[in-house]
Amino acid sequence: AQQHGVIRWGFVSTAGIGVKNSKGVKAAGSICQAVASRSLAPAETFARENGFQKAYGTYDELLSDPLVDALYLPTPTTHRAHFALDAIAAGKHLLIDKPVCSNAKEVQAIMDAADKKGVKWIDGVHNMHNPRLAYVRDIMSNSRFGSVKYVHATMSFAGMQDPAFVKSNIRLDAQLEPLGALGDLGWYTIRMILVAVGFEVPSSVTATATYYNR
Protein backbone atom coordinates (compact mmCIF):
# COMPACT_ATOMS: atom_id res chain seq x y z
CA ALA A 1 0.00 0.00 0.00
CA GLN A 2 1.03 3.63 -0.42
CA GLN A 3 2.95 5.18 2.44
CA HIS A 4 2.02 8.68 3.65
CA GLY A 5 0.34 9.55 0.35
CA VAL A 6 3.54 9.10 -1.69
CA ILE A 7 2.93 7.44 -5.06
CA ARG A 8 5.46 4.80 -6.10
CA TRP A 9 5.72 4.84 -9.88
CA GLY A 10 6.63 2.16 -12.35
CA PHE A 11 7.54 3.09 -15.94
CA VAL A 12 6.53 0.72 -18.74
CA SER A 13 9.33 1.32 -21.29
CA THR A 14 12.58 3.24 -21.35
CA ALA A 15 11.29 5.75 -23.94
CA GLY A 16 13.03 9.11 -23.97
CA ILE A 17 9.93 10.98 -22.76
CA GLY A 18 10.25 8.99 -19.56
CA VAL A 19 13.40 10.93 -18.65
CA LYS A 20 11.39 14.16 -18.43
CA ASN A 21 8.50 12.56 -16.60
CA SER A 22 10.75 10.87 -14.06
CA LYS A 23 11.92 14.36 -13.09
CA GLY A 24 8.29 15.36 -12.65
CA VAL A 25 7.65 12.35 -10.42
CA LYS A 26 10.52 13.31 -8.14
CA ALA A 27 9.60 17.01 -8.16
CA ALA A 28 6.12 16.03 -6.94
CA GLY A 29 7.64 14.17 -4.00
CA SER A 30 6.80 10.73 -5.34
CA ILE A 31 9.10 7.78 -5.92
CA CYS A 32 10.55 6.33 -9.13
CA GLN A 33 10.14 2.76 -7.93
CA ALA A 34 10.75 0.58 -10.99
CA VAL A 35 11.18 0.57 -14.76
CA ALA A 36 10.73 -2.31 -17.20
CA SER A 37 11.88 -3.00 -20.73
CA ARG A 38 11.85 -6.00 -23.05
CA SER A 39 15.35 -6.86 -21.85
CA LEU A 40 17.13 -6.13 -18.61
CA ALA A 41 20.17 -4.16 -19.80
CA PRO A 42 18.35 -1.04 -21.09
CA ALA A 43 16.10 -1.07 -18.02
CA GLU A 44 19.12 -1.15 -15.72
CA THR A 45 20.76 1.73 -17.62
CA PHE A 46 17.57 3.80 -17.50
CA ALA A 47 17.11 3.06 -13.79
CA ARG A 48 20.68 4.02 -12.94
CA GLU A 49 20.61 7.26 -14.96
CA ASN A 50 17.19 8.41 -13.76
CA GLY A 51 17.04 7.36 -10.12
CA PHE A 52 14.79 4.29 -10.22
CA GLN A 53 15.10 1.77 -7.41
CA LYS A 54 14.45 -1.35 -9.47
CA ALA A 55 14.84 -2.53 -13.08
CA TYR A 56 13.02 -5.39 -14.76
CA GLY A 57 13.68 -7.23 -18.01
CA THR A 58 10.02 -8.19 -18.45
CA TYR A 59 6.79 -6.22 -18.11
CA ASP A 60 5.11 -8.97 -16.11
CA GLU A 61 7.66 -8.49 -13.33
CA LEU A 62 6.73 -4.81 -13.13
CA LEU A 63 3.01 -5.61 -13.01
CA SER A 64 3.65 -8.08 -10.19
CA ASP A 65 5.71 -5.68 -8.06
CA PRO A 66 3.66 -4.94 -4.89
CA LEU A 67 5.70 -1.80 -4.25
CA VAL A 68 4.42 -0.15 -7.46
CA ASP A 69 1.21 1.86 -7.00
CA ALA A 70 0.87 3.42 -10.44
CA LEU A 71 2.27 2.98 -13.93
CA TYR A 72 3.33 5.48 -16.56
CA LEU A 73 2.61 4.09 -20.03
CA PRO A 74 4.54 5.78 -22.90
CA THR A 75 4.58 2.78 -25.24
CA PRO A 76 3.67 3.07 -28.94
CA THR A 77 -0.05 3.73 -29.37
CA THR A 78 -0.86 0.31 -30.82
CA HIS A 79 0.48 -1.35 -27.64
CA ARG A 80 -1.26 0.82 -25.06
CA ALA A 81 -4.65 -0.85 -24.78
CA HIS A 82 -3.06 -4.24 -24.12
CA PHE A 83 -0.67 -2.89 -21.49
CA ALA A 84 -3.34 -0.71 -19.89
CA LEU A 85 -5.80 -3.58 -19.48
CA ASP A 86 -3.08 -5.80 -18.00
CA ALA A 87 -2.10 -3.03 -15.58
CA ILE A 88 -5.70 -2.47 -14.51
CA ALA A 89 -6.14 -6.21 -13.94
CA ALA A 90 -3.07 -6.02 -11.67
CA GLY A 91 -4.68 -3.19 -9.70
CA LYS A 92 -2.29 -0.45 -10.84
CA HIS A 93 -3.37 3.14 -11.39
CA LEU A 94 -2.36 4.57 -14.76
CA LEU A 95 -0.95 7.64 -16.46
CA ILE A 96 -1.31 6.90 -20.18
CA ASP A 97 0.58 9.02 -22.68
CA LYS A 98 -1.41 10.51 -25.52
CA PRO A 99 -3.06 9.46 -27.69
CA VAL A 100 -4.47 6.98 -25.20
CA CYS A 101 -5.25 4.35 -27.84
CA SER A 102 -5.79 3.88 -31.55
CA ASN A 103 -9.58 4.21 -31.41
CA ALA A 104 -12.54 5.00 -29.18
CA LYS A 105 -13.44 1.33 -28.67
CA GLU A 106 -10.11 0.67 -26.97
CA VAL A 107 -10.49 3.73 -24.76
CA GLN A 108 -13.96 2.60 -23.71
CA ALA A 109 -12.57 -0.82 -22.80
CA ILE A 110 -10.00 0.86 -20.53
CA MET A 111 -12.67 3.05 -18.93
CA ASP A 112 -14.94 0.08 -18.27
CA ALA A 113 -12.14 -2.07 -16.86
CA ALA A 114 -10.87 0.72 -14.59
CA ASP A 115 -14.37 1.41 -13.25
CA LYS A 116 -14.90 -2.28 -12.53
CA LYS A 117 -11.51 -2.69 -10.84
CA GLY A 118 -11.71 0.59 -8.94
CA VAL A 119 -8.46 2.07 -10.24
CA LYS A 120 -7.81 5.58 -11.56
CA TRP A 121 -6.38 6.51 -14.94
CA ILE A 122 -5.62 9.76 -16.71
CA ASP A 123 -4.23 10.74 -20.10
CA GLY A 124 -0.89 12.50 -20.13
CA VAL A 125 -1.85 15.96 -21.40
CA HIS A 126 -0.07 18.13 -18.85
CA ASN A 127 -1.36 21.50 -20.04
CA MET A 128 -4.92 20.53 -19.09
CA HIS A 129 -3.83 20.74 -15.44
CA ASN A 130 -1.94 24.02 -15.69
CA PRO A 131 -3.37 26.91 -13.61
CA ARG A 132 -3.01 29.18 -16.63
CA LEU A 133 -5.53 27.10 -18.55
CA ALA A 134 -8.00 27.30 -15.67
CA TYR A 135 -7.59 31.08 -15.76
CA VAL A 136 -8.23 31.19 -19.52
CA ARG A 137 -11.31 28.99 -19.18
CA ASP A 138 -12.65 31.26 -16.45
CA ILE A 139 -12.23 34.34 -18.65
CA MET A 140 -13.97 32.66 -21.55
CA SER A 141 -16.83 31.33 -19.47
CA ASN A 142 -17.82 34.70 -18.03
CA SER A 143 -18.30 36.23 -21.51
CA ARG A 144 -15.83 38.99 -20.79
CA PHE A 145 -14.83 39.01 -24.44
CA GLY A 146 -18.12 37.84 -25.92
CA SER A 147 -18.83 34.48 -27.51
CA VAL A 148 -16.28 32.42 -29.44
CA LYS A 149 -16.64 32.77 -33.21
CA TYR A 150 -13.40 31.26 -34.48
CA VAL A 151 -10.59 29.16 -33.02
CA HIS A 152 -7.13 28.70 -34.54
CA ALA A 153 -4.85 26.18 -32.82
CA THR A 154 -1.32 25.23 -33.91
CA MET A 155 1.20 22.71 -32.59
CA SER A 156 4.38 21.95 -34.48
CA PHE A 157 8.09 21.20 -34.34
CA ALA A 158 10.80 20.85 -36.98
CA GLY A 159 11.09 17.06 -36.82
CA MET A 160 11.11 16.51 -40.57
CA GLN A 161 14.35 18.49 -40.81
CA ASP A 162 16.13 15.94 -38.60
CA PRO A 163 17.30 12.80 -40.50
CA ALA A 164 17.25 10.74 -37.29
CA PHE A 165 13.62 11.72 -36.69
CA VAL A 166 12.61 10.78 -40.23
CA LYS A 167 14.42 7.45 -39.96
CA SER A 168 13.25 6.21 -36.58
CA ASN A 169 10.51 8.29 -34.94
CA ILE A 170 7.39 6.22 -34.29
CA ARG A 171 5.12 9.04 -35.50
CA LEU A 172 6.20 8.03 -39.00
CA ASP A 173 5.61 4.32 -38.47
CA ALA A 174 1.99 3.41 -39.23
CA GLN A 175 2.39 0.04 -37.50
CA LEU A 176 3.30 1.65 -34.17
CA GLU A 177 1.55 5.02 -34.42
CA PRO A 178 -1.44 4.61 -36.77
CA LEU A 179 -2.74 8.11 -35.99
CA GLY A 180 0.62 9.68 -36.87
CA ALA A 181 1.09 13.37 -36.15
CA LEU A 182 -2.68 13.84 -35.87
CA GLY A 183 -2.83 11.57 -32.86
CA ASP A 184 0.35 12.92 -31.28
CA LEU A 185 0.33 16.66 -31.95
CA GLY A 186 -3.33 16.95 -32.90
CA TRP A 187 -4.16 15.78 -29.39
CA TYR A 188 -3.09 19.21 -28.11
CA THR A 189 -4.81 21.33 -30.74
CA ILE A 190 -8.09 19.41 -30.63
CA ARG A 191 -8.14 19.69 -26.83
CA MET A 192 -7.59 23.44 -26.99
CA ILE A 193 -10.37 23.85 -29.53
CA LEU A 194 -12.72 21.88 -27.27
CA VAL A 195 -11.68 24.02 -24.30
CA ALA A 196 -12.47 27.16 -26.27
CA VAL A 197 -16.00 25.96 -27.07
CA GLY A 198 -16.76 24.54 -23.65
CA PHE A 199 -16.21 20.93 -24.77
CA GLU A 200 -19.20 21.07 -27.07
CA VAL A 201 -18.71 18.24 -29.56
CA PRO A 202 -18.91 19.37 -33.21
CA SER A 203 -21.72 18.11 -35.43
CA SER A 204 -19.32 17.63 -38.35
CA VAL A 205 -15.57 17.69 -39.00
CA THR A 206 -13.65 18.26 -42.23
CA ALA A 207 -9.91 18.20 -42.81
CA THR A 208 -7.23 18.75 -45.43
CA ALA A 209 -3.70 17.37 -45.52
CA THR A 210 -0.41 18.63 -46.91
CA TYR A 211 2.03 15.80 -47.61
CA TYR A 212 5.72 16.22 -46.93
CA ASN A 213 7.94 15.93 -50.04
CA ARG A 214 5.12 14.92 -52.37
PDB file of C-alpha atoms in Angstrom:
ATOM      1  CA  ALA A   1       0.000   0.000   0.000  1.00  0.00           C
ATOM      2  CA  GLN A   2       1.031   3.628  -0.415  1.00  0.00           C
ATOM      3  CA  GLN A   3       2.954   5.179   2.439  1.00  0.00           C
ATOM      4  CA  HIS A   4       2.016   8.676   3.652  1.00  0.00           C
ATOM      5  CA  GLY A   5       0.344   9.549   0.353  1.00  0.00           C
ATOM      6  CA  VAL A   6       3.540   9.096  -1.686  1.00  0.00           C
ATOM      7  CA  ILE A   7       2.929   7.435  -5.062  1.00  0.00           C
ATOM      8  CA  ARG A   8       5.461   4.803  -6.099  1.00  0.00           C
ATOM      9  CA  TRP A   9       5.720   4.840  -9.883  1.00  0.00           C
ATOM     10  CA  GLY A  10       6.631   2.158 -12.355  1.00  0.00           C
ATOM     11  CA  PHE A  11       7.538   3.091 -15.942  1.00  0.00           C
ATOM     12  CA  VAL A  12       6.531   0.719 -18.742  1.00  0.00           C
ATOM     13  CA  SER A  13       9.330   1.322 -21.294  1.00  0.00           C
ATOM     14  CA  THR A  14      12.580   3.243 -21.353  1.00  0.00           C
ATOM     15  CA  ALA A  15      11.286   5.745 -23.938  1.00  0.00           C
ATOM     16  CA  GLY A  16      13.029   9.111 -23.967  1.00  0.00           C
ATOM     17  CA  ILE A  17       9.935  10.983 -22.764  1.00  0.00           C
ATOM     18  CA  GLY A  18      10.250   8.994 -19.562  1.00  0.00           C
ATOM     19  CA  VAL A  19      13.396  10.927 -18.647  1.00  0.00           C
ATOM     20  CA  LYS A  20      11.386  14.156 -18.432  1.00  0.00           C
ATOM     21  CA  ASN A  21       8.505  12.564 -16.599  1.00  0.00           C
ATOM     22  CA  SER A  22      10.752  10.868 -14.063  1.00  0.00           C
ATOM     23  CA  LYS A  23      11.916  14.365 -13.092  1.00  0.00           C
ATOM     24  CA  GLY A  24       8.294  15.356 -12.652  1.00  0.00           C
ATOM     25  CA  VAL A  25       7.648  12.348 -10.422  1.00  0.00           C
ATOM     26  CA  LYS A  26      10.524  13.307  -8.138  1.00  0.00           C
ATOM     27  CA  ALA A  27       9.600  17.006  -8.162  1.00  0.00           C
ATOM     28  CA  ALA A  28       6.117  16.028  -6.935  1.00  0.00           C
ATOM     29  CA  GLY A  29       7.638  14.173  -3.999  1.00  0.00           C
ATOM     30  CA  SER A  30       6.797  10.734  -5.341  1.00  0.00           C
ATOM     31  CA  ILE A  31       9.103   7.775  -5.922  1.00  0.00           C
ATOM     32  CA  CYS A  32      10.555   6.327  -9.126  1.00  0.00           C
ATOM     33  CA  GLN A  33      10.140   2.763  -7.931  1.00  0.00           C
ATOM     34  CA  ALA A  34      10.752   0.585 -10.992  1.00  0.00           C
ATOM     35  CA  VAL A  35      11.181   0.567 -14.763  1.00  0.00           C
ATOM     36  CA  ALA A  36      10.727  -2.314 -17.202  1.00  0.00           C
ATOM     37  CA  SER A  37      11.885  -3.004 -20.727  1.00  0.00           C
ATOM     38  CA  ARG A  38      11.849  -5.997 -23.054  1.00  0.00           C
ATOM     39  CA  SER A  39      15.349  -6.859 -21.855  1.00  0.00           C
ATOM     40  CA  LEU A  40      17.134  -6.132 -18.605  1.00  0.00           C
ATOM     41  CA  ALA A  41      20.172  -4.160 -19.799  1.00  0.00           C
ATOM     42  CA  PRO A  42      18.347  -1.037 -21.088  1.00  0.00           C
ATOM     43  CA  ALA A  43      16.100  -1.074 -18.024  1.00  0.00           C
ATOM     44  CA  GLU A  44      19.120  -1.145 -15.724  1.00  0.00           C
ATOM     45  CA  THR A  45      20.761   1.726 -17.618  1.00  0.00           C
ATOM     46  CA  PHE A  46      17.571   3.800 -17.497  1.00  0.00           C
ATOM     47  CA  ALA A  47      17.109   3.059 -13.790  1.00  0.00           C
ATOM     48  CA  ARG A  48      20.675   4.021 -12.938  1.00  0.00           C
ATOM     49  CA  GLU A  49      20.614   7.262 -14.960  1.00  0.00           C
ATOM     50  CA  ASN A  50      17.186   8.407 -13.761  1.00  0.00           C
ATOM     51  CA  GLY A  51      17.037   7.365 -10.124  1.00  0.00           C
ATOM     52  CA  PHE A  52      14.794   4.292 -10.215  1.00  0.00           C
ATOM     53  CA  GLN A  53      15.100   1.771  -7.408  1.00  0.00           C
ATOM     54  CA  LYS A  54      14.450  -1.347  -9.469  1.00  0.00           C
ATOM     55  CA  ALA A  55      14.837  -2.530 -13.081  1.00  0.00           C
ATOM     56  CA  TYR A  56      13.019  -5.387 -14.758  1.00  0.00           C
ATOM     57  CA  GLY A  57      13.680  -7.229 -18.011  1.00  0.00           C
ATOM     58  CA  THR A  58      10.017  -8.188 -18.453  1.00  0.00           C
ATOM     59  CA  TYR A  59       6.795  -6.223 -18.113  1.00  0.00           C
ATOM     60  CA  ASP A  60       5.113  -8.974 -16.105  1.00  0.00           C
ATOM     61  CA  GLU A  61       7.657  -8.493 -13.329  1.00  0.00           C
ATOM     62  CA  LEU A  62       6.725  -4.815 -13.128  1.00  0.00           C
ATOM     63  CA  LEU A  63       3.011  -5.612 -13.008  1.00  0.00           C
ATOM     64  CA  SER A  64       3.654  -8.076 -10.186  1.00  0.00           C
ATOM     65  CA  ASP A  65       5.706  -5.684  -8.057  1.00  0.00           C
ATOM     66  CA  PRO A  66       3.658  -4.939  -4.894  1.00  0.00           C
ATOM     67  CA  LEU A  67       5.699  -1.797  -4.247  1.00  0.00           C
ATOM     68  CA  VAL A  68       4.423  -0.148  -7.463  1.00  0.00           C
ATOM     69  CA  ASP A  69       1.210   1.856  -6.998  1.00  0.00           C
ATOM     70  CA  ALA A  70       0.871   3.420 -10.442  1.00  0.00           C
ATOM     71  CA  LEU A  71       2.273   2.975 -13.930  1.00  0.00           C
ATOM     72  CA  TYR A  72       3.327   5.482 -16.563  1.00  0.00           C
ATOM     73  CA  LEU A  73       2.611   4.085 -20.028  1.00  0.00           C
ATOM     74  CA  PRO A  74       4.537   5.779 -22.901  1.00  0.00           C
ATOM     75  CA  THR A  75       4.575   2.775 -25.241  1.00  0.00           C
ATOM     76  CA  PRO A  76       3.666   3.071 -28.943  1.00  0.00           C
ATOM     77  CA  THR A  77      -0.048   3.727 -29.371  1.00  0.00           C
ATOM     78  CA  THR A  78      -0.861   0.313 -30.817  1.00  0.00           C
ATOM     79  CA  HIS A  79       0.476  -1.348 -27.642  1.00  0.00           C
ATOM     80  CA  ARG A  80      -1.257   0.823 -25.061  1.00  0.00           C
ATOM     81  CA  ALA A  81      -4.655  -0.846 -24.782  1.00  0.00           C
ATOM     82  CA  HIS A  82      -3.056  -4.237 -24.124  1.00  0.00           C
ATOM     83  CA  PHE A  83      -0.670  -2.891 -21.493  1.00  0.00           C
ATOM     84  CA  ALA A  84      -3.344  -0.706 -19.886  1.00  0.00           C
ATOM     85  CA  LEU A  85      -5.795  -3.577 -19.476  1.00  0.00           C
ATOM     86  CA  ASP A  86      -3.081  -5.800 -18.002  1.00  0.00           C
ATOM     87  CA  ALA A  87      -2.101  -3.029 -15.578  1.00  0.00           C
ATOM     88  CA  ILE A  88      -5.705  -2.473 -14.509  1.00  0.00           C
ATOM     89  CA  ALA A  89      -6.136  -6.214 -13.938  1.00  0.00           C
ATOM     90  CA  ALA A  90      -3.066  -6.018 -11.666  1.00  0.00           C
ATOM     91  CA  GLY A  91      -4.676  -3.191  -9.699  1.00  0.00           C
ATOM     92  CA  LYS A  92      -2.291  -0.451 -10.845  1.00  0.00           C
ATOM     93  CA  HIS A  93      -3.369   3.136 -11.392  1.00  0.00           C
ATOM     94  CA  LEU A  94      -2.365   4.573 -14.764  1.00  0.00           C
ATOM     95  CA  LEU A  95      -0.950   7.639 -16.460  1.00  0.00           C
ATOM     96  CA  ILE A  96      -1.306   6.897 -20.184  1.00  0.00           C
ATOM     97  CA  ASP A  97       0.577   9.022 -22.682  1.00  0.00           C
ATOM     98  CA  LYS A  98      -1.411  10.507 -25.521  1.00  0.00           C
ATOM     99  CA  PRO A  99      -3.056   9.463 -27.689  1.00  0.00           C
ATOM    100  CA  VAL A 100      -4.471   6.983 -25.196  1.00  0.00           C
ATOM    101  CA  CYS A 101      -5.254   4.349 -27.836  1.00  0.00           C
ATOM    102  CA  SER A 102      -5.788   3.884 -31.549  1.00  0.00           C
ATOM    103  CA  ASN A 103      -9.580   4.207 -31.409  1.00  0.00           C
ATOM    104  CA  ALA A 104     -12.544   4.999 -29.179  1.00  0.00           C
ATOM    105  CA  LYS A 105     -13.442   1.326 -28.674  1.00  0.00           C
ATOM    106  CA  GLU A 106     -10.108   0.667 -26.974  1.00  0.00           C
ATOM    107  CA  VAL A 107     -10.486   3.735 -24.757  1.00  0.00           C
ATOM    108  CA  GLN A 108     -13.959   2.602 -23.708  1.00  0.00           C
ATOM    109  CA  ALA A 109     -12.567  -0.818 -22.800  1.00  0.00           C
ATOM    110  CA  ILE A 110      -9.998   0.865 -20.532  1.00  0.00           C
ATOM    111  CA  MET A 111     -12.674   3.045 -18.926  1.00  0.00           C
ATOM    112  CA  ASP A 112     -14.938   0.081 -18.271  1.00  0.00           C
ATOM    113  CA  ALA A 113     -12.143  -2.074 -16.863  1.00  0.00           C
ATOM    114  CA  ALA A 114     -10.871   0.716 -14.591  1.00  0.00           C
ATOM    115  CA  ASP A 115     -14.365   1.408 -13.245  1.00  0.00           C
ATOM    116  CA  LYS A 116     -14.905  -2.283 -12.529  1.00  0.00           C
ATOM    117  CA  LYS A 117     -11.513  -2.689 -10.840  1.00  0.00           C
ATOM    118  CA  GLY A 118     -11.709   0.595  -8.937  1.00  0.00           C
ATOM    119  CA  VAL A 119      -8.458   2.067 -10.240  1.00  0.00           C
ATOM    120  CA  LYS A 120      -7.814   5.578 -11.565  1.00  0.00           C
ATOM    121  CA  TRP A 121      -6.385   6.513 -14.939  1.00  0.00           C
ATOM    122  CA  ILE A 122      -5.620   9.757 -16.712  1.00  0.00           C
ATOM    123  CA  ASP A 123      -4.235  10.739 -20.096  1.00  0.00           C
ATOM    124  CA  GLY A 124      -0.886  12.498 -20.129  1.00  0.00           C
ATOM    125  CA  VAL A 125      -1.846  15.960 -21.398  1.00  0.00           C
ATOM    126  CA  HIS A 126      -0.072  18.134 -18.849  1.00  0.00           C
ATOM    127  CA  ASN A 127      -1.361  21.500 -20.041  1.00  0.00           C
ATOM    128  CA  MET A 128      -4.922  20.528 -19.093  1.00  0.00           C
ATOM    129  CA  HIS A 129      -3.825  20.744 -15.444  1.00  0.00           C
ATOM    130  CA  ASN A 130      -1.938  24.021 -15.687  1.00  0.00           C
ATOM    131  CA  PRO A 131      -3.372  26.905 -13.608  1.00  0.00           C
ATOM    132  CA  ARG A 132      -3.005  29.180 -16.626  1.00  0.00           C
ATOM    133  CA  LEU A 133      -5.532  27.102 -18.548  1.00  0.00           C
ATOM    134  CA  ALA A 134      -7.998  27.301 -15.666  1.00  0.00           C
ATOM    135  CA  TYR A 135      -7.593  31.084 -15.764  1.00  0.00           C
ATOM    136  CA  VAL A 136      -8.233  31.193 -19.516  1.00  0.00           C
ATOM    137  CA  ARG A 137     -11.308  28.988 -19.177  1.00  0.00           C
ATOM    138  CA  ASP A 138     -12.650  31.260 -16.454  1.00  0.00           C
ATOM    139  CA  ILE A 139     -12.225  34.340 -18.652  1.00  0.00           C
ATOM    140  CA  MET A 140     -13.966  32.655 -21.554  1.00  0.00           C
ATOM    141  CA  SER A 141     -16.832  31.325 -19.470  1.00  0.00           C
ATOM    142  CA  ASN A 142     -17.820  34.702 -18.034  1.00  0.00           C
ATOM    143  CA  SER A 143     -18.303  36.227 -21.513  1.00  0.00           C
ATOM    144  CA  ARG A 144     -15.830  38.993 -20.787  1.00  0.00           C
ATOM    145  CA  PHE A 145     -14.827  39.009 -24.441  1.00  0.00           C
ATOM    146  CA  GLY A 146     -18.123  37.840 -25.918  1.00  0.00           C
ATOM    147  CA  SER A 147     -18.831  34.478 -27.507  1.00  0.00           C
ATOM    148  CA  VAL A 148     -16.278  32.418 -29.440  1.00  0.00           C
ATOM    149  CA  LYS A 149     -16.640  32.775 -33.207  1.00  0.00           C
ATOM    150  CA  TYR A 150     -13.399  31.256 -34.478  1.00  0.00           C
ATOM    151  CA  VAL A 151     -10.587  29.155 -33.016  1.00  0.00           C
ATOM    152  CA  HIS A 152      -7.131  28.701 -34.541  1.00  0.00           C
ATOM    153  CA  ALA A 153      -4.845  26.183 -32.824  1.00  0.00           C
ATOM    154  CA  THR A 154      -1.322  25.227 -33.914  1.00  0.00           C
ATOM    155  CA  MET A 155       1.196  22.709 -32.595  1.00  0.00           C
ATOM    156  CA  SER A 156       4.384  21.946 -34.485  1.00  0.00           C
ATOM    157  CA  PHE A 157       8.088  21.200 -34.340  1.00  0.00           C
ATOM    158  CA  ALA A 158      10.797  20.849 -36.985  1.00  0.00           C
ATOM    159  CA  GLY A 159      11.089  17.055 -36.818  1.00  0.00           C
ATOM    160  CA  MET A 160      11.110  16.513 -40.566  1.00  0.00           C
ATOM    161  CA  GLN A 161      14.351  18.491 -40.808  1.00  0.00           C
ATOM    162  CA  ASP A 162      16.126  15.938 -38.599  1.00  0.00           C
ATOM    163  CA  PRO A 163      17.304  12.800 -40.500  1.00  0.00           C
ATOM    164  CA  ALA A 164      17.253  10.743 -37.294  1.00  0.00           C
ATOM    165  CA  PHE A 165      13.620  11.716 -36.693  1.00  0.00           C
ATOM    166  CA  VAL A 166      12.611  10.784 -40.233  1.00  0.00           C
ATOM    167  CA  LYS A 167      14.420   7.451 -39.965  1.00  0.00           C
ATOM    168  CA  SER A 168      13.246   6.206 -36.581  1.00  0.00           C
ATOM    169  CA  ASN A 169      10.512   8.294 -34.938  1.00  0.00           C
ATOM    170  CA  ILE A 170       7.393   6.218 -34.288  1.00  0.00           C
ATOM    171  CA  ARG A 171       5.123   9.039 -35.496  1.00  0.00           C
ATOM    172  CA  LEU A 172       6.201   8.035 -39.000  1.00  0.00           C
ATOM    173  CA  ASP A 173       5.613   4.317 -38.466  1.00  0.00           C
ATOM    174  CA  ALA A 174       1.989   3.413 -39.230  1.00  0.00           C
ATOM    175  CA  GLN A 175       2.395   0.035 -37.503  1.00  0.00           C
ATOM    176  CA  LEU A 176       3.301   1.647 -34.173  1.00  0.00           C
ATOM    177  CA  GLU A 177       1.553   5.018 -34.419  1.00  0.00           C
ATOM    178  CA  PRO A 178      -1.440   4.607 -36.766  1.00  0.00           C
ATOM    179  CA  LEU A 179      -2.739   8.107 -35.989  1.00  0.00           C
ATOM    180  CA  GLY A 180       0.621   9.681 -36.867  1.00  0.00           C
ATOM    181  CA  ALA A 181       1.092  13.372 -36.152  1.00  0.00           C
ATOM    182  CA  LEU A 182      -2.679  13.843 -35.866  1.00  0.00           C
ATOM    183  CA  GLY A 183      -2.831  11.573 -32.855  1.00  0.00           C
ATOM    184  CA  ASP A 184       0.348  12.917 -31.279  1.00  0.00           C
ATOM    185  CA  LEU A 185       0.331  16.660 -31.952  1.00  0.00           C
ATOM    186  CA  GLY A 186      -3.330  16.950 -32.899  1.00  0.00           C
ATOM    187  CA  TRP A 187      -4.160  15.780 -29.386  1.00  0.00           C
ATOM    188  CA  TYR A 188      -3.094  19.214 -28.109  1.00  0.00           C
ATOM    189  CA  THR A 189      -4.810  21.329 -30.738  1.00  0.00           C
ATOM    190  CA  ILE A 190      -8.091  19.409 -30.629  1.00  0.00           C
ATOM    191  CA  ARG A 191      -8.135  19.693 -26.833  1.00  0.00           C
ATOM    192  CA  MET A 192      -7.589  23.442 -26.993  1.00  0.00           C
ATOM    193  CA  ILE A 193     -10.370  23.849 -29.527  1.00  0.00           C
ATOM    194  CA  LEU A 194     -12.717  21.884 -27.269  1.00  0.00           C
ATOM    195  CA  VAL A 195     -11.677  24.019 -24.296  1.00  0.00           C
ATOM    196  CA  ALA A 196     -12.470  27.157 -26.266  1.00  0.00           C
ATOM    197  CA  VAL A 197     -15.998  25.957 -27.070  1.00  0.00           C
ATOM    198  CA  GLY A 198     -16.764  24.539 -23.645  1.00  0.00           C
ATOM    199  CA  PHE A 199     -16.215  20.935 -24.770  1.00  0.00           C
ATOM    200  CA  GLU A 200     -19.199  21.065 -27.074  1.00  0.00           C
ATOM    201  CA  VAL A 201     -18.709  18.235 -29.555  1.00  0.00           C
ATOM    202  CA  PRO A 202     -18.914  19.374 -33.207  1.00  0.00           C
ATOM    203  CA  SER A 203     -21.720  18.112 -35.428  1.00  0.00           C
ATOM    204  CA  SER A 204     -19.319  17.628 -38.349  1.00  0.00           C
ATOM    205  CA  VAL A 205     -15.570  17.687 -39.000  1.00  0.00           C
ATOM    206  CA  THR A 206     -13.654  18.256 -42.234  1.00  0.00           C
ATOM    207  CA  ALA A 207      -9.913  18.199 -42.809  1.00  0.00           C
ATOM    208  CA  THR A 208      -7.229  18.748 -45.428  1.00  0.00           C
ATOM    209  CA  ALA A 209      -3.704  17.371 -45.519  1.00  0.00           C
ATOM    210  CA  THR A 210      -0.413  18.635 -46.911  1.00  0.00           C
ATOM    211  CA  TYR A 211       2.027  15.804 -47.614  1.00  0.00           C
ATOM    212  CA  TYR A 212       5.723  16.218 -46.926  1.00  0.00           C
ATOM    213  CA  ASN A 213       7.936  15.928 -50.038  1.00  0.00           C
ATOM    214  CA  ARG A 214       5.121  14.915 -52.369  1.00  0.00           C
TER     215      ARG A 214
END
